[in-house]
Coordinates of C-alpha atoms in Angstrom, one line a residue:
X1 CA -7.8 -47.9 0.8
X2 CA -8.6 -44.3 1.4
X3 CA -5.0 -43.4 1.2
X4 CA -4.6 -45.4 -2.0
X5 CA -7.5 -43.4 -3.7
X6 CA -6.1 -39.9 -2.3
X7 CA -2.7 -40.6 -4.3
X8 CA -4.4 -41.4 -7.3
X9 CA -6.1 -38.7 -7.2
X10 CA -3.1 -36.6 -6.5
X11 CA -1.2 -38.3 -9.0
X12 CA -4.0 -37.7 -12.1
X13 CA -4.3 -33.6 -10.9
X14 CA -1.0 -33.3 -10.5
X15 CA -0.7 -34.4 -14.6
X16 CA -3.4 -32.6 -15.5
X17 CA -2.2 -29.1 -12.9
X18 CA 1.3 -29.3 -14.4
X19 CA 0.0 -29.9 -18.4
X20 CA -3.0 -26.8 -17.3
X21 CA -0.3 -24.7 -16.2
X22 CA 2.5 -24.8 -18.3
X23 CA 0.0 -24.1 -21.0
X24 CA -2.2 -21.5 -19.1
X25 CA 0.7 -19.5 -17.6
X26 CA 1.8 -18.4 -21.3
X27 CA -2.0 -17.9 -23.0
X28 CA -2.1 -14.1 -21.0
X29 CA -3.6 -11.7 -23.2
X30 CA -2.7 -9.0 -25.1
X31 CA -5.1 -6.3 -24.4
X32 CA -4.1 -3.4 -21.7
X33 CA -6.7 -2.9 -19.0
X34 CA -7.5 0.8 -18.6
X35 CA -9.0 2.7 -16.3
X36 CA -12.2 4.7 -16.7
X37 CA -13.8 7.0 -14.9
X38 CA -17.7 7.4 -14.6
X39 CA -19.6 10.2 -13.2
X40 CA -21.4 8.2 -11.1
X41 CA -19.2 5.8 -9.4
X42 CA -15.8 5.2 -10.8
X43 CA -14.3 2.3 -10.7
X44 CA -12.2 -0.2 -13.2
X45 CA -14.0 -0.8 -16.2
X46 CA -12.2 -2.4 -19.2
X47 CA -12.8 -1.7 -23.3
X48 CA -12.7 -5.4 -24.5
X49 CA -11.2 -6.0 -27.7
X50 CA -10.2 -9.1 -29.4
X51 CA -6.8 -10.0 -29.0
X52 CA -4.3 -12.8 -29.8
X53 CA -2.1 -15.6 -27.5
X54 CA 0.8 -13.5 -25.8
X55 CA 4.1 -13.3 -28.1
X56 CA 6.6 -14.4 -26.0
X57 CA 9.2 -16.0 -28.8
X58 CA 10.3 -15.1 -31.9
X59 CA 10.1 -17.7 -33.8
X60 CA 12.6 -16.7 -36.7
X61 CA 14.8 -16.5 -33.6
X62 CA 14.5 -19.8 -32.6
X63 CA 14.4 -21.7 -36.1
X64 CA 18.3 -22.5 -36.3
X65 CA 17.9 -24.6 -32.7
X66 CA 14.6 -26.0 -34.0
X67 CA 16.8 -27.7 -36.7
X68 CA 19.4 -28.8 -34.1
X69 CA 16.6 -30.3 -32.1
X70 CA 15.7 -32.0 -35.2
X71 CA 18.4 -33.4 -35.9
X72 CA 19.5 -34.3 -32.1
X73 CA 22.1 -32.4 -31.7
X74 CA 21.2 -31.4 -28.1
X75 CA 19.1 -33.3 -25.2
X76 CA 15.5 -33.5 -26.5
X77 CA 14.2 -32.4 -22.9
X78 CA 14.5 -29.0 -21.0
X79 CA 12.8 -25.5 -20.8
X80 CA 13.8 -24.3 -24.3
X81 CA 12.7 -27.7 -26.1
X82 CA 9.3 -27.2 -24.4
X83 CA 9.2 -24.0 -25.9
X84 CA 10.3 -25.4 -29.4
X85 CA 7.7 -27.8 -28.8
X86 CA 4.3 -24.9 -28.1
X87 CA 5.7 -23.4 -31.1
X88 CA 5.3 -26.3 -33.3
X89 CA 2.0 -26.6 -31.5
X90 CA 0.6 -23.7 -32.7
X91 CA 0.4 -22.1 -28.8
X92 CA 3.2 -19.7 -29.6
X93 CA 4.2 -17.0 -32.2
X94 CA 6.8 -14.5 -32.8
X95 CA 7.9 -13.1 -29.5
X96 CA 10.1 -11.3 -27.6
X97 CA 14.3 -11.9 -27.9
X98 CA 15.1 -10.8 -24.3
X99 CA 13.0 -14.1 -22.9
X100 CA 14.6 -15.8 -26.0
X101 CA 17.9 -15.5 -24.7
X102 CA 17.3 -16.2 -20.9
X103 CA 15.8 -19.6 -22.3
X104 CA 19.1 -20.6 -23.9
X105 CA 20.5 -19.4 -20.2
X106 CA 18.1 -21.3 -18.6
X107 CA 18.4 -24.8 -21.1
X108 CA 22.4 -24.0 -21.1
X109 CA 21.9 -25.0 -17.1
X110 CA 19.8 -27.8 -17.9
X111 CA 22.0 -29.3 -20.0
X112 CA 25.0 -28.5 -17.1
X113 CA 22.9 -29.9 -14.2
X114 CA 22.0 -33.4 -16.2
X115 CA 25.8 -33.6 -17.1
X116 CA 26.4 -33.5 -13.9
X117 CA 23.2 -34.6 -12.1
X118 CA 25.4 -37.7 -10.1
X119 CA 28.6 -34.9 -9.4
X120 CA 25.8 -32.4 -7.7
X121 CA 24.0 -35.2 -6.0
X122 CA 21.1 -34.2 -7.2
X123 CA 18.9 -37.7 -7.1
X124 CA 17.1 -38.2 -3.8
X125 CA 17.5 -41.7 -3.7
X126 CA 21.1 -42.2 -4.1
X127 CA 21.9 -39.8 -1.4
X128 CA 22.2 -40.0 2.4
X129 CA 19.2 -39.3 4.6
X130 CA 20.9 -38.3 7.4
X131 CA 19.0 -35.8 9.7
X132 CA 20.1 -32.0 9.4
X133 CA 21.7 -32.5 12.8
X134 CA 23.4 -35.2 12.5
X135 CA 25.3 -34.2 9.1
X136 CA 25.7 -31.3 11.6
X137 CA 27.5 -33.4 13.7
X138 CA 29.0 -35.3 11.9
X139 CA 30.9 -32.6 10.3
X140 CA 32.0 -31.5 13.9
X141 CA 34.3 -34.5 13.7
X142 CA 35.7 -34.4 9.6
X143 CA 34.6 -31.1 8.0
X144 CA 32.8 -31.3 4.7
X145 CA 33.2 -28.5 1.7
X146 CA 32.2 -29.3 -1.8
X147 CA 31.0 -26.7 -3.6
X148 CA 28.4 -27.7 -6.5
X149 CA 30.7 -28.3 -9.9
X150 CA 27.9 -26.3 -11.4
X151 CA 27.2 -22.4 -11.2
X152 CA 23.5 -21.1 -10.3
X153 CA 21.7 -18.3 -12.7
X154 CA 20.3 -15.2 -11.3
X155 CA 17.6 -13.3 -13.3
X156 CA 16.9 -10.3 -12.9
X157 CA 14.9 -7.7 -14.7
X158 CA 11.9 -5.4 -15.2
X159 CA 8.6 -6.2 -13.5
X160 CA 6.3 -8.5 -16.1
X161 CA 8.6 -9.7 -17.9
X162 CA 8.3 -13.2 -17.5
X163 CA 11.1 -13.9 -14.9
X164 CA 8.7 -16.1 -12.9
X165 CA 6.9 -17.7 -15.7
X166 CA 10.6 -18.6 -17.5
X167 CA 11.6 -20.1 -14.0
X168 CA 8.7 -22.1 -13.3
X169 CA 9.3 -23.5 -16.7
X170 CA 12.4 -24.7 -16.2
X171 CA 11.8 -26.4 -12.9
X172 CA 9.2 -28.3 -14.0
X173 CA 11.3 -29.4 -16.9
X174 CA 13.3 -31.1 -14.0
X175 CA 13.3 -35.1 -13.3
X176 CA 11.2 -35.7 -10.3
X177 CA 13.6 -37.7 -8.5
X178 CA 15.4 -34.7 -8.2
X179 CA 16.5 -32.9 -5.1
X180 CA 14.8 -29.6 -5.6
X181 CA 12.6 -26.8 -4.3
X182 CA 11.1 -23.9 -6.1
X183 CA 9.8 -21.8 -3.3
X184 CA 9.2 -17.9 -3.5
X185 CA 12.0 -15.4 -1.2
X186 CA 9.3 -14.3 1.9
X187 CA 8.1 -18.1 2.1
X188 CA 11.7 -19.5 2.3
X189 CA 13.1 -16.5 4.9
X190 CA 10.3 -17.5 7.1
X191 CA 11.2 -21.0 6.7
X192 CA 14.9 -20.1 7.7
X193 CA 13.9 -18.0 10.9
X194 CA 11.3 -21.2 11.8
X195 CA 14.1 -23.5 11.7
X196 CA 16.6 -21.2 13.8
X197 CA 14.0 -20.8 16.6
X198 CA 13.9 -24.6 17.0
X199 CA 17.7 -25.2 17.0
X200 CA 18.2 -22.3 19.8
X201 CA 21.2 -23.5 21.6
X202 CA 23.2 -24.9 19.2
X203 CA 27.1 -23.5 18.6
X204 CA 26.0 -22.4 14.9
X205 CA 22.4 -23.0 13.8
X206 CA 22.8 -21.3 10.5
X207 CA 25.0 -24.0 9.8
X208 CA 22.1 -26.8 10.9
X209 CA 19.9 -25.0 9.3
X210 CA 21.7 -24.9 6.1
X211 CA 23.0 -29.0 6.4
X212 CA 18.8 -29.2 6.6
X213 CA 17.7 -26.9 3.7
X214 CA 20.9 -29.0 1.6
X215 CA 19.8 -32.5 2.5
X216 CA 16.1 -31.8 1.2
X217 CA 16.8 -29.8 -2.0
X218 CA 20.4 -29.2 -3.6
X219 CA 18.7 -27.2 -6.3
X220 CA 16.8 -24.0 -4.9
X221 CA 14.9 -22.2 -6.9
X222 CA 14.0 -18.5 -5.0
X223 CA 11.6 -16.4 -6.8
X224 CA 11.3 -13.1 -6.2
X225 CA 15.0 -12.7 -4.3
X226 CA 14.8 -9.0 -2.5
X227 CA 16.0 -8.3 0.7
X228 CA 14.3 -5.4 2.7
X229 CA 14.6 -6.7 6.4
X230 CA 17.9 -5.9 8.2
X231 CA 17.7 -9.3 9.8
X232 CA 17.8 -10.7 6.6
X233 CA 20.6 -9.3 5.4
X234 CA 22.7 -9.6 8.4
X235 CA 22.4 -13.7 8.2
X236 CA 22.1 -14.1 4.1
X237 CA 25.9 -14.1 4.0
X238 CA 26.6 -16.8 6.6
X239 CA 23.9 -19.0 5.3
X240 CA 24.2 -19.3 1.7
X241 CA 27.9 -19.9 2.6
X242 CA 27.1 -23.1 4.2
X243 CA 24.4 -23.8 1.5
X244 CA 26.8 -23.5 -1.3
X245 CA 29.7 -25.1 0.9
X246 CA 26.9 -28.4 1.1
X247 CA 26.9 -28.2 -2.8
X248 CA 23.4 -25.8 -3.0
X249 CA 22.8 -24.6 -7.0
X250 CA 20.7 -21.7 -6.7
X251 CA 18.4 -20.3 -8.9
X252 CA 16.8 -16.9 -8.1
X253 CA 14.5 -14.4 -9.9
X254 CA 15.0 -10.3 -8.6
X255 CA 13.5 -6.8 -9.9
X256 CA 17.3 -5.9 -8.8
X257 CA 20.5 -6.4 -9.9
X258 CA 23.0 -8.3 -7.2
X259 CA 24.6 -4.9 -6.5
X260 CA 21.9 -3.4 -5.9
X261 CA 20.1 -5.4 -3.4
X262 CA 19.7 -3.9 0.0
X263 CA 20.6 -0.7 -1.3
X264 CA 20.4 2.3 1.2
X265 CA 19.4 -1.0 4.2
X266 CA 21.1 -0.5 7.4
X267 CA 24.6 -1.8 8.1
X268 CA 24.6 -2.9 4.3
X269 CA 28.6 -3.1 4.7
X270 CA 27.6 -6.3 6.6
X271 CA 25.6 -7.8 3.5
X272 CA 28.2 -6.9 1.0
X273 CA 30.2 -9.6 0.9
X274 CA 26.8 -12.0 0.3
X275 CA 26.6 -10.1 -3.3
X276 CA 30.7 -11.0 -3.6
X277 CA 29.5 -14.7 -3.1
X278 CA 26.3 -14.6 -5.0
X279 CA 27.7 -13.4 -8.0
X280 CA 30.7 -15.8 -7.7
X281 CA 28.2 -18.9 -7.2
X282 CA 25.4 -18.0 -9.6
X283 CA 25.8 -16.6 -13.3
X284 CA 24.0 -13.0 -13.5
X285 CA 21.6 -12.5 -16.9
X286 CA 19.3 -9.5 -17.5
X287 CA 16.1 -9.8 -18.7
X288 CA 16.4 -6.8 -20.8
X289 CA 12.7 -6.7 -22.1
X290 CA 10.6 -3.0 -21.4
X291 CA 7.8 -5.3 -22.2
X292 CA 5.3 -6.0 -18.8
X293 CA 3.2 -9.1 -19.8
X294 CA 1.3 -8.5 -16.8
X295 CA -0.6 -5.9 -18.0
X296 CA -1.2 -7.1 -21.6
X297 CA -4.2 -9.3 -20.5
X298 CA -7.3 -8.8 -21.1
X299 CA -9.1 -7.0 -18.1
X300 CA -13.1 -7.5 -17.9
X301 CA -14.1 -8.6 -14.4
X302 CA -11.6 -7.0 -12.0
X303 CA -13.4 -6.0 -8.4
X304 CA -11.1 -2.8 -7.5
X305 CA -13.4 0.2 -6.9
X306 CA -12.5 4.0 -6.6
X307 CA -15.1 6.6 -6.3
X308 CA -18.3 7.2 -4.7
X309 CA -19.8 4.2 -3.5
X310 CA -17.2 2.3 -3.5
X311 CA -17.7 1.0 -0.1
X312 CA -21.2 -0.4 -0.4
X313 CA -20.0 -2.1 -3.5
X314 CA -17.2 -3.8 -2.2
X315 CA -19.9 -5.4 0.7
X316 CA -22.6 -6.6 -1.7
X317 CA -20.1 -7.9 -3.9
X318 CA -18.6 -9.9 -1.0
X319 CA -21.9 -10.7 0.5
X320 CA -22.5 -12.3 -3.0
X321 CA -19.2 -14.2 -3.1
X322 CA -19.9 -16.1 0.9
X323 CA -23.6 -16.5 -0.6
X324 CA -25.9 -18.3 2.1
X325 CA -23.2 -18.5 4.5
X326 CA -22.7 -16.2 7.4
X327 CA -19.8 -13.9 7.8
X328 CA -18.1 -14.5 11.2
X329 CA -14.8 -13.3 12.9
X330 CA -11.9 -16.3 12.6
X331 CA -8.4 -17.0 14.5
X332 CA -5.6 -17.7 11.4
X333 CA -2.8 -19.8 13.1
X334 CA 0.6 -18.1 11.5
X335 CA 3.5 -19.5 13.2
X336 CA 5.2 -20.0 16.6
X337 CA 1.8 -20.2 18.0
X338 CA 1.1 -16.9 16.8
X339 CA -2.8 -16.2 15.9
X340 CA -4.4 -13.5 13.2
X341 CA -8.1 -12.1 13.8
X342 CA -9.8 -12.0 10.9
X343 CA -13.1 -9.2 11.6
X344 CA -15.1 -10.8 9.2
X345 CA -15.2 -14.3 7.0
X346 CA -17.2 -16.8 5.3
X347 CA -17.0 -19.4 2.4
X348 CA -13.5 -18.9 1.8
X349 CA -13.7 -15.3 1.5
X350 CA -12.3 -12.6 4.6
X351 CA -13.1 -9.1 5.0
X352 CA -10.7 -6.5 6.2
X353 CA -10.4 -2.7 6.7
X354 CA -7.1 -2.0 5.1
X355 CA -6.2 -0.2 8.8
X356 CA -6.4 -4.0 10.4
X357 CA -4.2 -5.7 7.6
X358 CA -1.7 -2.9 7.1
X359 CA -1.5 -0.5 9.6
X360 CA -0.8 -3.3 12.4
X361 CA 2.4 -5.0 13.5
X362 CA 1.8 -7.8 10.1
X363 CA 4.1 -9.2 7.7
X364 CA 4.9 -12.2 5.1
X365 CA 4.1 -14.5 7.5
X366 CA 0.8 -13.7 9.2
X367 CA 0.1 -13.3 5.3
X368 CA 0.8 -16.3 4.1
X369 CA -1.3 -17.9 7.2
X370 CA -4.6 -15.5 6.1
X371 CA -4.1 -17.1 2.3
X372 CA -3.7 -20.8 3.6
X373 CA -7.3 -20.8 4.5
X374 CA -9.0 -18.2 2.5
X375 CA -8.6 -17.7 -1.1
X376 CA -10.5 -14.4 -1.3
X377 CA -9.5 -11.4 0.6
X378 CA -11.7 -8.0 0.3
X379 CA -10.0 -5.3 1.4
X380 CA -11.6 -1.8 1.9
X381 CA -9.9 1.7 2.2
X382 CA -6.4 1.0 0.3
X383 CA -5.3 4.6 1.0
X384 CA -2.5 7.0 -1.1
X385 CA 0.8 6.4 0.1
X386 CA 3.5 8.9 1.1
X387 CA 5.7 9.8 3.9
X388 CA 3.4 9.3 6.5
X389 CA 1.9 6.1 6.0
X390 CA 5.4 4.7 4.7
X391 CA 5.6 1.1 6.8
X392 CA 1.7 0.6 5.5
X393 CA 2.9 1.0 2.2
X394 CA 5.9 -1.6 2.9
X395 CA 3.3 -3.9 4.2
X396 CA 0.9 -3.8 1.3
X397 CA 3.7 -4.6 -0.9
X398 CA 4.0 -7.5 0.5
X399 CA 0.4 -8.5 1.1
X400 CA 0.1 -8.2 -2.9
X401 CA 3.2 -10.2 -3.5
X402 CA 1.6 -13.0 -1.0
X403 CA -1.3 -12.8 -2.5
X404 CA 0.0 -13.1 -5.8
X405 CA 2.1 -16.2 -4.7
X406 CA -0.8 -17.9 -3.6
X407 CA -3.3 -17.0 -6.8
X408 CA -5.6 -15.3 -4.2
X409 CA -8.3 -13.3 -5.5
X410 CA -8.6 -9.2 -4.5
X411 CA -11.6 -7.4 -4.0
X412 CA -10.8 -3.5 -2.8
X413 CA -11.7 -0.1 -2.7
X414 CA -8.8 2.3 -3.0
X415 CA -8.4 6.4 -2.8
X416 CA -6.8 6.1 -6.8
X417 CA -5.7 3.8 -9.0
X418 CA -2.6 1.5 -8.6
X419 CA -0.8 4.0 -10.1
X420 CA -1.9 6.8 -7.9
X421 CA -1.6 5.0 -4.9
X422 CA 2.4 5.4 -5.5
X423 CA 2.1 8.4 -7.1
X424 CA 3.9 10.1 -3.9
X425 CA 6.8 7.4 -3.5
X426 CA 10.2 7.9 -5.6
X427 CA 13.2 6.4 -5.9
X428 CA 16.1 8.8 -4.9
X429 CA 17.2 9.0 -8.8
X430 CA 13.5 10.0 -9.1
X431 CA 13.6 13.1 -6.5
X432 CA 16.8 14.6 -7.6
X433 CA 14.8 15.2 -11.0
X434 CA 11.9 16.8 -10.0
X435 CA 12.0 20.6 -9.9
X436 CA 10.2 22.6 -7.5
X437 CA 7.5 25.6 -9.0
X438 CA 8.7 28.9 -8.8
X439 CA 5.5 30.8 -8.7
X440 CA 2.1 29.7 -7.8
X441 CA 3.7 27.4 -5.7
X442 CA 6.6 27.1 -3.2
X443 CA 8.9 24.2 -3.0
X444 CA 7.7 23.2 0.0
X445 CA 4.1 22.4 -1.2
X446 CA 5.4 20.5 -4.1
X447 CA 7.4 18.1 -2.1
X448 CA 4.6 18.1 0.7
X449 CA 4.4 14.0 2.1
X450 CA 7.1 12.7 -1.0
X451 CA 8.4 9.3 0.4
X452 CA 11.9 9.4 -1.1
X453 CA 12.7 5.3 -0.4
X454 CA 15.0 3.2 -3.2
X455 CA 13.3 -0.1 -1.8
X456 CA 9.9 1.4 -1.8
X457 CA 10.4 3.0 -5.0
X458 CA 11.8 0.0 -6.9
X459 CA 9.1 -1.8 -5.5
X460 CA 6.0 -0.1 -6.5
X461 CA 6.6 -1.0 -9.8
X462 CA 5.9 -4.8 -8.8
X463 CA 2.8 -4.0 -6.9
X464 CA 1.0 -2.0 -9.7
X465 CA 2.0 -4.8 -12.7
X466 CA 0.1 -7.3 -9.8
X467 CA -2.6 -5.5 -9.1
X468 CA -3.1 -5.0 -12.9
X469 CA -3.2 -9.1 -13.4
X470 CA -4.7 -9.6 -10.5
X471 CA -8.3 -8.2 -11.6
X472 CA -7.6 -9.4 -15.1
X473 CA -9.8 -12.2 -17.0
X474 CA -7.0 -14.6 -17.5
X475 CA -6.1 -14.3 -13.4
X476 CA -9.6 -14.6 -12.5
X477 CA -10.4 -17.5 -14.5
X478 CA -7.3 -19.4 -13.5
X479 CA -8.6 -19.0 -9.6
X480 CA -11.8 -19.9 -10.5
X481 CA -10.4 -22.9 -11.4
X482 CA -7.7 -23.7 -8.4
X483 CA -11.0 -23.1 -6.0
X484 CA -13.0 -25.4 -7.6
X485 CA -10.4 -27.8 -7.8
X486 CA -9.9 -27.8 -3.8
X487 CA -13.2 -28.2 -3.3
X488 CA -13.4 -31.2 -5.5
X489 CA -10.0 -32.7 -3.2
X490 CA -12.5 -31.8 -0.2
X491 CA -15.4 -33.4 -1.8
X492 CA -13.4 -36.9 -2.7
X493 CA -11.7 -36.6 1.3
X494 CA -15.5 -36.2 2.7
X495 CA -16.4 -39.1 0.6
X496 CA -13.3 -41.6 1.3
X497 CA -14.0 -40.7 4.9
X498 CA -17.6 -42.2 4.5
X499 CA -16.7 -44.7 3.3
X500 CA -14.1 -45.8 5.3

């Protein structure tokens, strides 16, 4: 019985999550969060004006399919119909073309896929369950290649522009009975290493690997596709040639363009021939929009503090968040039995020097374990980055774009603002344009601790547009929400298990 009323419960959240956030992911503001500087402390403070929903469409744009959809001329389901349908609604106004045009991308491949749902195998329960191994196996004996009769989409494009927010629209537009995974790029590369550690032994476990990865989802969805880690890139090739060989559709979101993934990574001669094949598998579409959404919401209760102070700020304001509870040090499992030491946690909220998060041996995956089991992280000492504290920076990149995944809430103190945090690291393009002084100061000085680094440099641009959204209202509120939520599963589990 207790199982029973768990999946009802599920099942009535899981309506209400996917109806909350389709409409809640597209209500982001429209007012630009600034930051001020008082004489006393200086930290984010936000002038709060009124402002309307977010225009993402254009709705003059958009009127000539209304009538088709009308008129059913095409499917009346998909990510552009939904659209249609907010518009009619009222939650939508005139908007932006570039996302206008990656929705008719994005319904163009809807359309494909249910044309061809039965060719792709895409419905779970008309398929095979054979294990990963054993299709492994089995292949050993007649080998298998049949390539999806459908092309992927990549998207790629400036940071805020809606790349994730179009994607997650589209899979959820998707028939549940589907074969399909939507599942961010660190998340699913520790997933792939996982799996390789368990099949040690085995002539080719990229190619078990993959015949697992194919027989649970024939339609991945990957957002956030960059590749920064050498081993990464050395397997990418071999593996998404065996996923699309087993008939894998991939959609993927990028800041970068397919040729310019990896650029300037070791041995990238190696992972050149993975772009050949992605752009061959998978239909490339810029988002073309200089338009970062992220930072059009309305910013009034962020917690990232710069300036005098700061640092017995950030603790009352923590003490406050754990309440009565007592702040303790906690063991985080990661993965492969691995452990991470939290100094200091309570209530769903952990406190770490920026030195213990960043400057230490971490990455996605001890990440991803620190947000599985606290939703708050407060984070003191964010330094400026430059030459000298380059691998830090790489590892608070991808802290924020973990966090950010996992609608985690930030409390920090920082030496500057996001933007001055990466005030020292430049894209190659970047350096060859600045000029040295010729007077008051030598060249030398004015290039003192620049962190030349195309990855880095590309990158920073993600990490500011988060941190922006990340202390905004419309952030906040939503995690409000997704704590209170758990708490309300953990409330209904307690109960069931009194009962019971």
């Amino acid at each position: 019985m207790r199982g029973v009323n768990r999946y009802v419960r599920h099942l009535r959240s899981a309506f209400s999550q996917k109806t909350h956030n389709q409409t809640d992911v597209l209500r982001r503001g429209q007012r630009q969060k600034q930051l001020v500087h008082t004489n006393s402390e200086s930290f984010f403070i936000v002038k709060s004006d009124k402002f309307r929903s977010p225009k993402y469409l254009n709705l003059r744009a958009l009127s000539v399919d209304a009538a088709k959809l009308c008129n059913g001329d095409y499917n009346v389901a998909g990510p552009l119909v939904e659209y249609e349908r907010r518009i009619a609604a009222g939650e939508l106004v005139d908007g932006d073309s570039c996302q206008v045009g990656t929705l008719r991308e994005l319904q163009r491949l809807y359309d494909e896929l249910v044309n061809s749902a039965e060719a792709c195998r895409l419905d779970r329960y008309a398929v095979s369950e054979k294990s990963g191994r054993s299709r492994w196996l089995w292949s050993r004996f007649i080998p298998q290649s049949s390539y999806s009769p459908v092309k992927g989409l990549y998207l790629y494009g400036g940071v805020g522009t809606g790349k994730t927010m179009l994607m997650d629209l589209f899979f959820d537009q998707l028939p549940s009975n589907w074969r399909k995974k939507r599942i961010h790029f660190h998340d699913f590369m520790l997933n792939v290493h996982s799996r390789l550690q368990r099949h040690k032994g085995v002539a080719d476990p990229l190619e078990v690997v993959a015949g697992e990865i194919s027989d649970e989802a024939i339609l991945l969805c990957l957002d956030e596709f960059m590749v920064t880690d050498v081993a990464d890139a050395l397997i990418l090739n071999r593996l998404f040639g065996h996923l699309f060989s087993n008939g894998v559709i991939l959609v993927a979101t990028s800041n970068r363009a397919p040729d310019n993934l990896y650029e300037g990574g070791l041995q990238r001669d190696l992972f050149l021939p993975f772009i050949s094949t992605l752009k061959e598998r998978c239909v490339t579409h810029e988002i073309g929009s200089a338009t970062d959404y992220r930072k059009m919401t309305s910013a009034e209760r962020g917690f990232y503090f710069v300036g005098n102070g700061a640092s017995t700020f950030l603790k009352q304001k923590f003490q406050q968040l754990i309440g009565k509870s007592t702040a303790r040090p906690h063991e985080v499992e990661v993965v492969m039995g691995r452990v991470l030491q939290v100094p200091s946690g309570a209530n769903g909220c952990a406190y770490f020097p920026f030195e213990e998060l960043c400057n230490k041996p971490l990455g996605a995956a001890d990440y991803f374990g620190l947000f599985k089991k606290f939703h708050t992280l407060a984070l003191e000492g964010i330094p400026i980055f430059g030459l000298h504290n380059r691998t830090s920076a790489y590892r608070f990149v991808t802290l924020v774009d973990v966090m950010y995944e996992n609608k985690a809430r930030l409390l920090c103190t920082a030496e500057g603002s996001p933007h001055e945090l990466f005030e020292k690291v430049v894209t190659i393009s970047d350096a060859q344009q600045i000029a040295p002084r010729t007077s008051a100061r030598s060249q030398k000085n004015d290039i003192s601790d620049l962190c030349v680094d195309n990855e880095l440099g590309f990158a920073k641009d993600r990490t500011i547009s988060r941190l922006t959204e990340i202390n905004s209202k419309e952030y906040l509120e939503q995690h409000a929400q997704l704590v209170a939520e758990k708490r309300k599963w953990q409330e209904d589990d307690n109960q069931d298990a009194l009962q019971s």
